[in-house]
Coordinates of C-alpha atoms in Angstrom, one line a residue:
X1 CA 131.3 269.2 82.0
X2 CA 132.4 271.4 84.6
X3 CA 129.8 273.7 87.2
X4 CA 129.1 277.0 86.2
X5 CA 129.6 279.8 88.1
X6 CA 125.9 280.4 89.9
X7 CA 126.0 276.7 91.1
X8 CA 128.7 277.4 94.2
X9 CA 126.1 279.4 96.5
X10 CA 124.3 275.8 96.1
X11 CA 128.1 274.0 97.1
X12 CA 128.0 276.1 100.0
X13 CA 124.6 275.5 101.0
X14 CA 124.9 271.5 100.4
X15 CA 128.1 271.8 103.0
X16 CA 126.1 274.0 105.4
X17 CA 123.5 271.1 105.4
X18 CA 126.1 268.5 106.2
X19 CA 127.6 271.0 108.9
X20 CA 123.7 271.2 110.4
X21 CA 122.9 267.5 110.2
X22 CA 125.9 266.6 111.8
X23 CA 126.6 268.8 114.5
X24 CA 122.5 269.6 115.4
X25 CA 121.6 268.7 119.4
X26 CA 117.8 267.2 118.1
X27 CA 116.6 265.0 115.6
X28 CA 114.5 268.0 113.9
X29 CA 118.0 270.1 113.5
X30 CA 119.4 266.8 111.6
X31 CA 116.4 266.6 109.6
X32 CA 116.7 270.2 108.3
X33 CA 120.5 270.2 107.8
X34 CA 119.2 266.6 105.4
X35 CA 116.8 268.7 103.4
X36 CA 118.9 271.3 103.0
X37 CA 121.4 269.4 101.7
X38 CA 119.1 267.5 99.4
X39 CA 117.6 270.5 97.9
X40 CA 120.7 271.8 97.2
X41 CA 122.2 268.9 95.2
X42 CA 118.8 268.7 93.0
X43 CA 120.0 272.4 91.1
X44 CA 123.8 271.0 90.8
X45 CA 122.1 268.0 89.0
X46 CA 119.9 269.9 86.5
X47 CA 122.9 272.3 86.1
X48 CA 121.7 271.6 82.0
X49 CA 118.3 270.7 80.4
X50 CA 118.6 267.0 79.8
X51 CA 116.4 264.8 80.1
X52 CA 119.5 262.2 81.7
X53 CA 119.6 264.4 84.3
X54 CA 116.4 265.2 84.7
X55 CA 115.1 262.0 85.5
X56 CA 118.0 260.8 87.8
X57 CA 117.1 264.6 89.5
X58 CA 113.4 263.4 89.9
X59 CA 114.1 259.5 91.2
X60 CA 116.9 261.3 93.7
X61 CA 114.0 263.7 94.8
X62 CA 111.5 261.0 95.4
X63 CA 113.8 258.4 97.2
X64 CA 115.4 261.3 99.9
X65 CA 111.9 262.7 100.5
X66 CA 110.5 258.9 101.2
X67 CA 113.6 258.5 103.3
X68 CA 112.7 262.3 104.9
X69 CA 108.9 261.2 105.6
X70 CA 110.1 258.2 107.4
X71 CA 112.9 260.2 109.4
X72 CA 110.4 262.8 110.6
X73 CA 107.5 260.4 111.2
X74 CA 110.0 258.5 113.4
X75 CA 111.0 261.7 115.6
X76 CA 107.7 262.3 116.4
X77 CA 106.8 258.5 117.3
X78 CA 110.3 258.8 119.7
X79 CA 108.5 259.0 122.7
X80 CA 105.8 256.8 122.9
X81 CA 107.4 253.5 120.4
X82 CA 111.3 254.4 121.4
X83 CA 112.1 250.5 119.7
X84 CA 110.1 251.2 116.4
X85 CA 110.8 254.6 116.2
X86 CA 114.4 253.8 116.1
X87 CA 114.4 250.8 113.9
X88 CA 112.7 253.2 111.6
X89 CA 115.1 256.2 112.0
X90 CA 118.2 253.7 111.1
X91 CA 115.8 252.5 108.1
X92 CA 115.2 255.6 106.7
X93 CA 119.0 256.7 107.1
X94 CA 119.8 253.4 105.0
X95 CA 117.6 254.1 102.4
X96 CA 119.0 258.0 101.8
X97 CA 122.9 256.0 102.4
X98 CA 121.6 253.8 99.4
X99 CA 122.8 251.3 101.2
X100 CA 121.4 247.6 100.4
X101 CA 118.5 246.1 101.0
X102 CA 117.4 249.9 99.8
X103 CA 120.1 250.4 97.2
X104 CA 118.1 250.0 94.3
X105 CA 117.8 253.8 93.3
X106 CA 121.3 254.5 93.6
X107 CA 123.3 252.5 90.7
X108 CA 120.2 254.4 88.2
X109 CA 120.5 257.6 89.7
X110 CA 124.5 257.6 89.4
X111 CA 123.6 256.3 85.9
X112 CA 122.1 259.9 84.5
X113 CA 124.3 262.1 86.1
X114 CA 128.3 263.7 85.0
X115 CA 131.3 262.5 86.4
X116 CA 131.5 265.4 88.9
X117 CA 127.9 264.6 90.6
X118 CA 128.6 261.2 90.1
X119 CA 131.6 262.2 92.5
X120 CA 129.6 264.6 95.3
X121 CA 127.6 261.7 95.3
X122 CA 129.5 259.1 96.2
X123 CA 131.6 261.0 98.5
X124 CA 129.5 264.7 100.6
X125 CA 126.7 262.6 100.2
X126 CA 127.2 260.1 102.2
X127 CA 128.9 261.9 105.1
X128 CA 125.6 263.4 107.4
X129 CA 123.7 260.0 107.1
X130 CA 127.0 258.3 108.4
X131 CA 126.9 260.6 111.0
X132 CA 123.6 259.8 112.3
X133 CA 123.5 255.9 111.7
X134 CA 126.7 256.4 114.3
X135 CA 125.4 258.9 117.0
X136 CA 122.2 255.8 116.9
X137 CA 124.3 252.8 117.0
X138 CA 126.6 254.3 119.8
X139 CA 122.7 254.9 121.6
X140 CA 121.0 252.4 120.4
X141 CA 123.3 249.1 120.7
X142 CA 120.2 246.7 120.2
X143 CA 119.8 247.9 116.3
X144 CA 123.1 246.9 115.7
X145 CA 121.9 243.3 114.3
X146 CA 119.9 245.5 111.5
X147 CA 123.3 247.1 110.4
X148 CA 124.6 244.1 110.5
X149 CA 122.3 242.6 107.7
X150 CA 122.5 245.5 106.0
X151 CA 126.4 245.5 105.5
X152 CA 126.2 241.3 104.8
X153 CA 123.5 242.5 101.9
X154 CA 125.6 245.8 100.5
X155 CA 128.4 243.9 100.4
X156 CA 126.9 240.9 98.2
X157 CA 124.9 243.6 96.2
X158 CA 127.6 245.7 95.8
X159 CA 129.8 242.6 94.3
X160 CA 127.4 240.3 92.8
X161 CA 126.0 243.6 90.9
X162 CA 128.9 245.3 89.4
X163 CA 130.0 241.4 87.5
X164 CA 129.8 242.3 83.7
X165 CA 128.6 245.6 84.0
X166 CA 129.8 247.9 80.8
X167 CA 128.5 251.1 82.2
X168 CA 131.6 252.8 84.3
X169 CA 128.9 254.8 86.4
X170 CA 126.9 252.0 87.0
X171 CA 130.0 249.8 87.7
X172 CA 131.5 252.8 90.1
X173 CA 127.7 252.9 92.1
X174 CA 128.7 249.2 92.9
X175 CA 131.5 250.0 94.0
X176 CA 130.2 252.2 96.4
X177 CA 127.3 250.2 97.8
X178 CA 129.9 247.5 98.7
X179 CA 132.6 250.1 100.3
X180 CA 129.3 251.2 101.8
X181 CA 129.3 247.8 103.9
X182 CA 132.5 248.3 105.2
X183 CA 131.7 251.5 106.5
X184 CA 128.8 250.4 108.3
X185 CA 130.6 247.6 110.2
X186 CA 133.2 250.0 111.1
X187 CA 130.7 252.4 112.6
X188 CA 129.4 249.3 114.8
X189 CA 133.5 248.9 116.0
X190 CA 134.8 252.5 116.1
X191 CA 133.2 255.9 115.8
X192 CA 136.9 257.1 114.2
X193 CA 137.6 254.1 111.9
X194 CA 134.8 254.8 109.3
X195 CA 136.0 258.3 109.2
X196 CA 139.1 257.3 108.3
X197 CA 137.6 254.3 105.9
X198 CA 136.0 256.9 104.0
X199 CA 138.6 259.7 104.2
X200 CA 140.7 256.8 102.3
X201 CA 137.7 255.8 100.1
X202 CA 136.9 259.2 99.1
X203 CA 140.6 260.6 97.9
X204 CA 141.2 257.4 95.8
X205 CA 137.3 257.2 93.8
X206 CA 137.5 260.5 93.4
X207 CA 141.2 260.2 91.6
X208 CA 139.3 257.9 89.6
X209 CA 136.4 259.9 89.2
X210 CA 138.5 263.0 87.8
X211 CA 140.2 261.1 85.3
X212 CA 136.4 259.5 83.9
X213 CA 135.8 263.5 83.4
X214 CA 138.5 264.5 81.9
X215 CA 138.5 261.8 79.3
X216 CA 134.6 262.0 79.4
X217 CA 135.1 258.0 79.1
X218 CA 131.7 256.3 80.3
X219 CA 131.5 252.6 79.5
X220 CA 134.2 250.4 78.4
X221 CA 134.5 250.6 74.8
X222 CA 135.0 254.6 75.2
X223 CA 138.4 253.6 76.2
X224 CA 139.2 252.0 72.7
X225 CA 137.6 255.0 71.2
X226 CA 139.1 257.8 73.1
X227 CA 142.6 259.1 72.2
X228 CA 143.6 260.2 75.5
X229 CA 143.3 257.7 77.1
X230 CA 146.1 255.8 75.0
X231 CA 148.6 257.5 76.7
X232 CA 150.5 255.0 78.6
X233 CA 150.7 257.2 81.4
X234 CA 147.3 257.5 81.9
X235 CA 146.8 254.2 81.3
X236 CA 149.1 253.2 83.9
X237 CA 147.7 255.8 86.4
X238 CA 143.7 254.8 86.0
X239 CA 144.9 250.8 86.3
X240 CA 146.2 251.1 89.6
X241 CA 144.0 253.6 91.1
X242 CA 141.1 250.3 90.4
X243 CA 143.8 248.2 92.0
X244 CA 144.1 250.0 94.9
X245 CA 140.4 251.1 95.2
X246 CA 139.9 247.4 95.2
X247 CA 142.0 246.9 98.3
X248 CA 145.4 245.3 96.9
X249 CA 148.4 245.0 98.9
X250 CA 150.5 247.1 98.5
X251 CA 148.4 250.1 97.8
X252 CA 146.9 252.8 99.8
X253 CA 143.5 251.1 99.6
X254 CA 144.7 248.6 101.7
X255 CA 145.6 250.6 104.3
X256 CA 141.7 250.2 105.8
X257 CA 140.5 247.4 104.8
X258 CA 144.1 245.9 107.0
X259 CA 142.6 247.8 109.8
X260 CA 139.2 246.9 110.3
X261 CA 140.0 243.3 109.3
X262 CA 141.8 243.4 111.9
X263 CA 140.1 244.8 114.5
X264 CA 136.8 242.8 113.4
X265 CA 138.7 239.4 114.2
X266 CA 139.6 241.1 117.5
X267 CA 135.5 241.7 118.3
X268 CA 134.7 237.8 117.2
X269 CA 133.1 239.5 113.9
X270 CA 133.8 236.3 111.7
X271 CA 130.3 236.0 109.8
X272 CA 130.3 239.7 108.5
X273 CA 134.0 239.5 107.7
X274 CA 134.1 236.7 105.8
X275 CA 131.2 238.4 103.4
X276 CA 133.5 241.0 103.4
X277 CA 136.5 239.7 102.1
X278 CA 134.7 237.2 99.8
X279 CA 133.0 240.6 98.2
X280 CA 135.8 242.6 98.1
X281 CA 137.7 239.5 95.7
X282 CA 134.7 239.7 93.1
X283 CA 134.8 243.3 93.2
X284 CA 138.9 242.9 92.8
X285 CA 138.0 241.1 90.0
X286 CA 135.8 243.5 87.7
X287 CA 138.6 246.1 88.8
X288 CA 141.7 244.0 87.4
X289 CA 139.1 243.0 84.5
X290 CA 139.9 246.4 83.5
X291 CA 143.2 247.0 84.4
X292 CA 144.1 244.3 82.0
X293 CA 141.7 246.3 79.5
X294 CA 144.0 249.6 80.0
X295 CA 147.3 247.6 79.3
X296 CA 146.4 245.7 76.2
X297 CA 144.4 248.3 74.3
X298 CA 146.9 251.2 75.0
X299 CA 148.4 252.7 71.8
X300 CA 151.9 253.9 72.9
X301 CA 152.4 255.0 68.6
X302 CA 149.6 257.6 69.4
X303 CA 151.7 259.6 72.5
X304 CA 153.2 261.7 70.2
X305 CA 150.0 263.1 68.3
X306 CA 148.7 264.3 71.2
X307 CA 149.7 267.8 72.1
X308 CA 150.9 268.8 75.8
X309 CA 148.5 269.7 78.0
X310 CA 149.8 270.5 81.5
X311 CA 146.5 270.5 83.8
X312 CA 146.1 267.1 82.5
X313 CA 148.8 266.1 84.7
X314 CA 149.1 268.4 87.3
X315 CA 145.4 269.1 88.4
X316 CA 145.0 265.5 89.2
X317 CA 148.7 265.3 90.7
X318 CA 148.0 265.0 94.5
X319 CA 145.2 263.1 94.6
X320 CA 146.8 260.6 92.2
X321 CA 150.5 260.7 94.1
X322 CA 148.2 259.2 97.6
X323 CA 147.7 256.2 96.2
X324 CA 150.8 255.1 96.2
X325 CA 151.8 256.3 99.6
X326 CA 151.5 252.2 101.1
X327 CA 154.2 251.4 98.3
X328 CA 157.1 253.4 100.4
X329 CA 155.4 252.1 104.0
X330 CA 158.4 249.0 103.8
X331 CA 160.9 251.6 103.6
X332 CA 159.7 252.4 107.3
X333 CA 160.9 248.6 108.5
X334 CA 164.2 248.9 106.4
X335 CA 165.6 252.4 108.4
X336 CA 164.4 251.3 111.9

C-alpha cells in the first residue's frame, strides 16, 4: 500500500522538520523542527482507518511527546543544572532514537505500520536526533560514558531480541536498534563516519524494505505462501541484501562496519567493540536463517506462471545494484 496523493505536503513538512532540527542555532529551533516532524509522520501513519495503525500512531504520539517534555524541560533547566540538564537532553534524544535502554516502543510501533512507514521510520527518522546526540557529544565530552552504555545495551537488545522472531517488521526494528549502536559509537569517534554508516544502512534496509512491499510478505511463512516471491531471482536478490545488511564480507554492508572497526581499535575502544562484533554474529545469524529459507522453499517450476512485470525489476534496480558494489572492490588491487 502505496501514499496517496494528499499525504506529500506532510513529506515535505516531515523534511522541513529534519532541515529545522538540524541546522537551528538554539535548542528551542531543534525542538520545533522535532515536533514538526513528528506531527507530520502521525497523518502518513493513519493514511487508512485501521485500527493497526491506529494504535502504533497513538504509542508513536505518546513516546515522542514524553521524549519532547523531557527535551524542553531540559532547555529551560540549561542554565542553572548545565550537568543534569544535559544528561537529560541526551536521554530524551535516546528515547525518540528508540535506542536501548528506551527501545521498547519501537519494535511494537514498527509492528502496526506498512512497509513504506516501516521504511521512513527506520531511515528520516532517525536523522535530526542523530544530529543532535552529535552537536552534544562534540560539546559535552563527559556524557560520552552514557552513549557508551547505551550502544553496549542496543546492541545486545537489538541481537538477543530479533532470535526466533517470525514477524519480518518486528525482526527488521531489531535490526535497526542494533545498527543503531553502531551509529552511536561512531558519533563518539567521527562526526562524518555515522553519516556515512547510515547513508550505507539506509540504501541497503530500504532495498529490503521495497521488496517486503512489493510482495506484501510480513512474517516468514508469507514467503511459502506468496507466489512472487518463488522467483529465483527474487529469491536470490532478498538473500543477499540480509547478508550484506548483516555486515558479510564481501558485500557493501561491510564497507562500515570495516571502517569503524577499525578506527575503534585505533581509539583503545575494545569493550564496546567486542559487544559489537559479538552482536552483529547473532544478528548474522537470524539473517542467514533466512537466506537459507529463500533458497530451499523457492519454486523455480512456478517462474513461468507468473506474467512479466517490468517495475518489478527495474523500480528497485539501483538500490538493489549498491549492494553489490564491495564485490568488484578486488578488481581495484588486480589493475594497480
Amino acid at each position: 500500500m502505496g501514499f496517496p496523493p494528499s499525504s506529500f505536503y506532510f513529506f515535505i513538512s516531515l523534511l522541513m522538520g529534519i532541515f529545522i532540527s538540524i541546522s537551528s542555532s538554539s535548542w528551542f529551533g531543534a525542538w520545533t523542527g522535532l515536533e514538526l516532524n513528528m506531527m507530520s509522520f502521525i497523518p502518513l501513519i493513519t493514511i487508512q482507518m485501521n485500527s493497526y495503525l491506529s494504535e502504533s500512531a497513538l504509542k508513536y504520539f505518546l513516546i515522542q511527546a514524553l521524549g519532547s517534555t523531557f527535551f524542553i524541560m531540559s532547555s529551560c533547566m540549561f542554565l542553572s543544572f548545565t550537568q543534569v540538564s544535559s544528561s537529560l537532553l541526551l536521554v530524551s534524544l535516546l528515547l525518540k532514537l528508540g535506542s536501548a535502554p528506551f527501545h521498547f516502543w519501537f519494535p511494537q510501533v514498527m509492528s502496526g505500520l506498512t512497509w513504506l512507514q516501516v521504511m521512513i521510520l527506520m531511515t528520516l527518522q532517525k536523522i535530526a536526533p542523530m544530529f543532535l546526540i552529535s552537536y552534544i557529544s562534540s560539546t559535552f565530552s563527559n556524557l560520552n560514558k552514557i552513549i557508551y552504555l547505551s550502544t553496549i545495551l542496543s546492541a545486545i537488545m537489538g541481537a538477543l531480541g530479533g532470535l526466533n522472531m517470525m514477524n519480518l517488521r518486528k525482526m527488521m526494528a531489531f535490526s535497526s536498534i542494533n545498527h543503531m549502536s553502531w551509529m552511536l559509537i561512531s558519533v563518539v569517534i567521527s562526526d562524518s563516519l555515522w553519516v556515512i554508516y547510515f547513508i550505507f544502512y539506509s540504501i541497503i534496509s530500504s532495498s529490503i524494505v521495497i521488496l517486503f512491499n512489493m510482495f506484501q510478505t510480513f512474517t516468514l511463512s508469507d514467503f511459502m505462501k506468496s507466489s512472487q516471491i518463488s522467483m529465483p531471482i527474487h529469491s536470490l536478490l532478498m538473500s543477499l541484501n540480509f547478508l550484506s545488511l548483516g555486515g558479510l564480507p564481501p558485500f557493501t554492508g561491510f564497507i562500515p562496519k570495516w571502517m569503524l572497526t577499525q578506527l575503534l581499535i585505533n581509539n583503545n575502544l575494545l569493550v564496546p567493540l567486542i559487544f559489537l562484533l559479538s552482536s552483529a554474529l547473532i544478528t548474522l545469524y537470524f539473517y542467514i536463517r533466512i537466506s537459507i529459507f529463500l533458497f530451499f522453499f523457492t519454486k523455480p517450476s512456478s517462474a513461468t506462471n507468473m506474467k512479466l512485470n517490468m517495475p518489478l525489476y527495474f523500480l528497485p534496480g539501483s538500490l538493489l545494484f549498491f549492494n553489490f558494489l564491495m564485490l568488484f572492490l578486488p578488481l581495484i588491487f588486480i589493475f594497480i
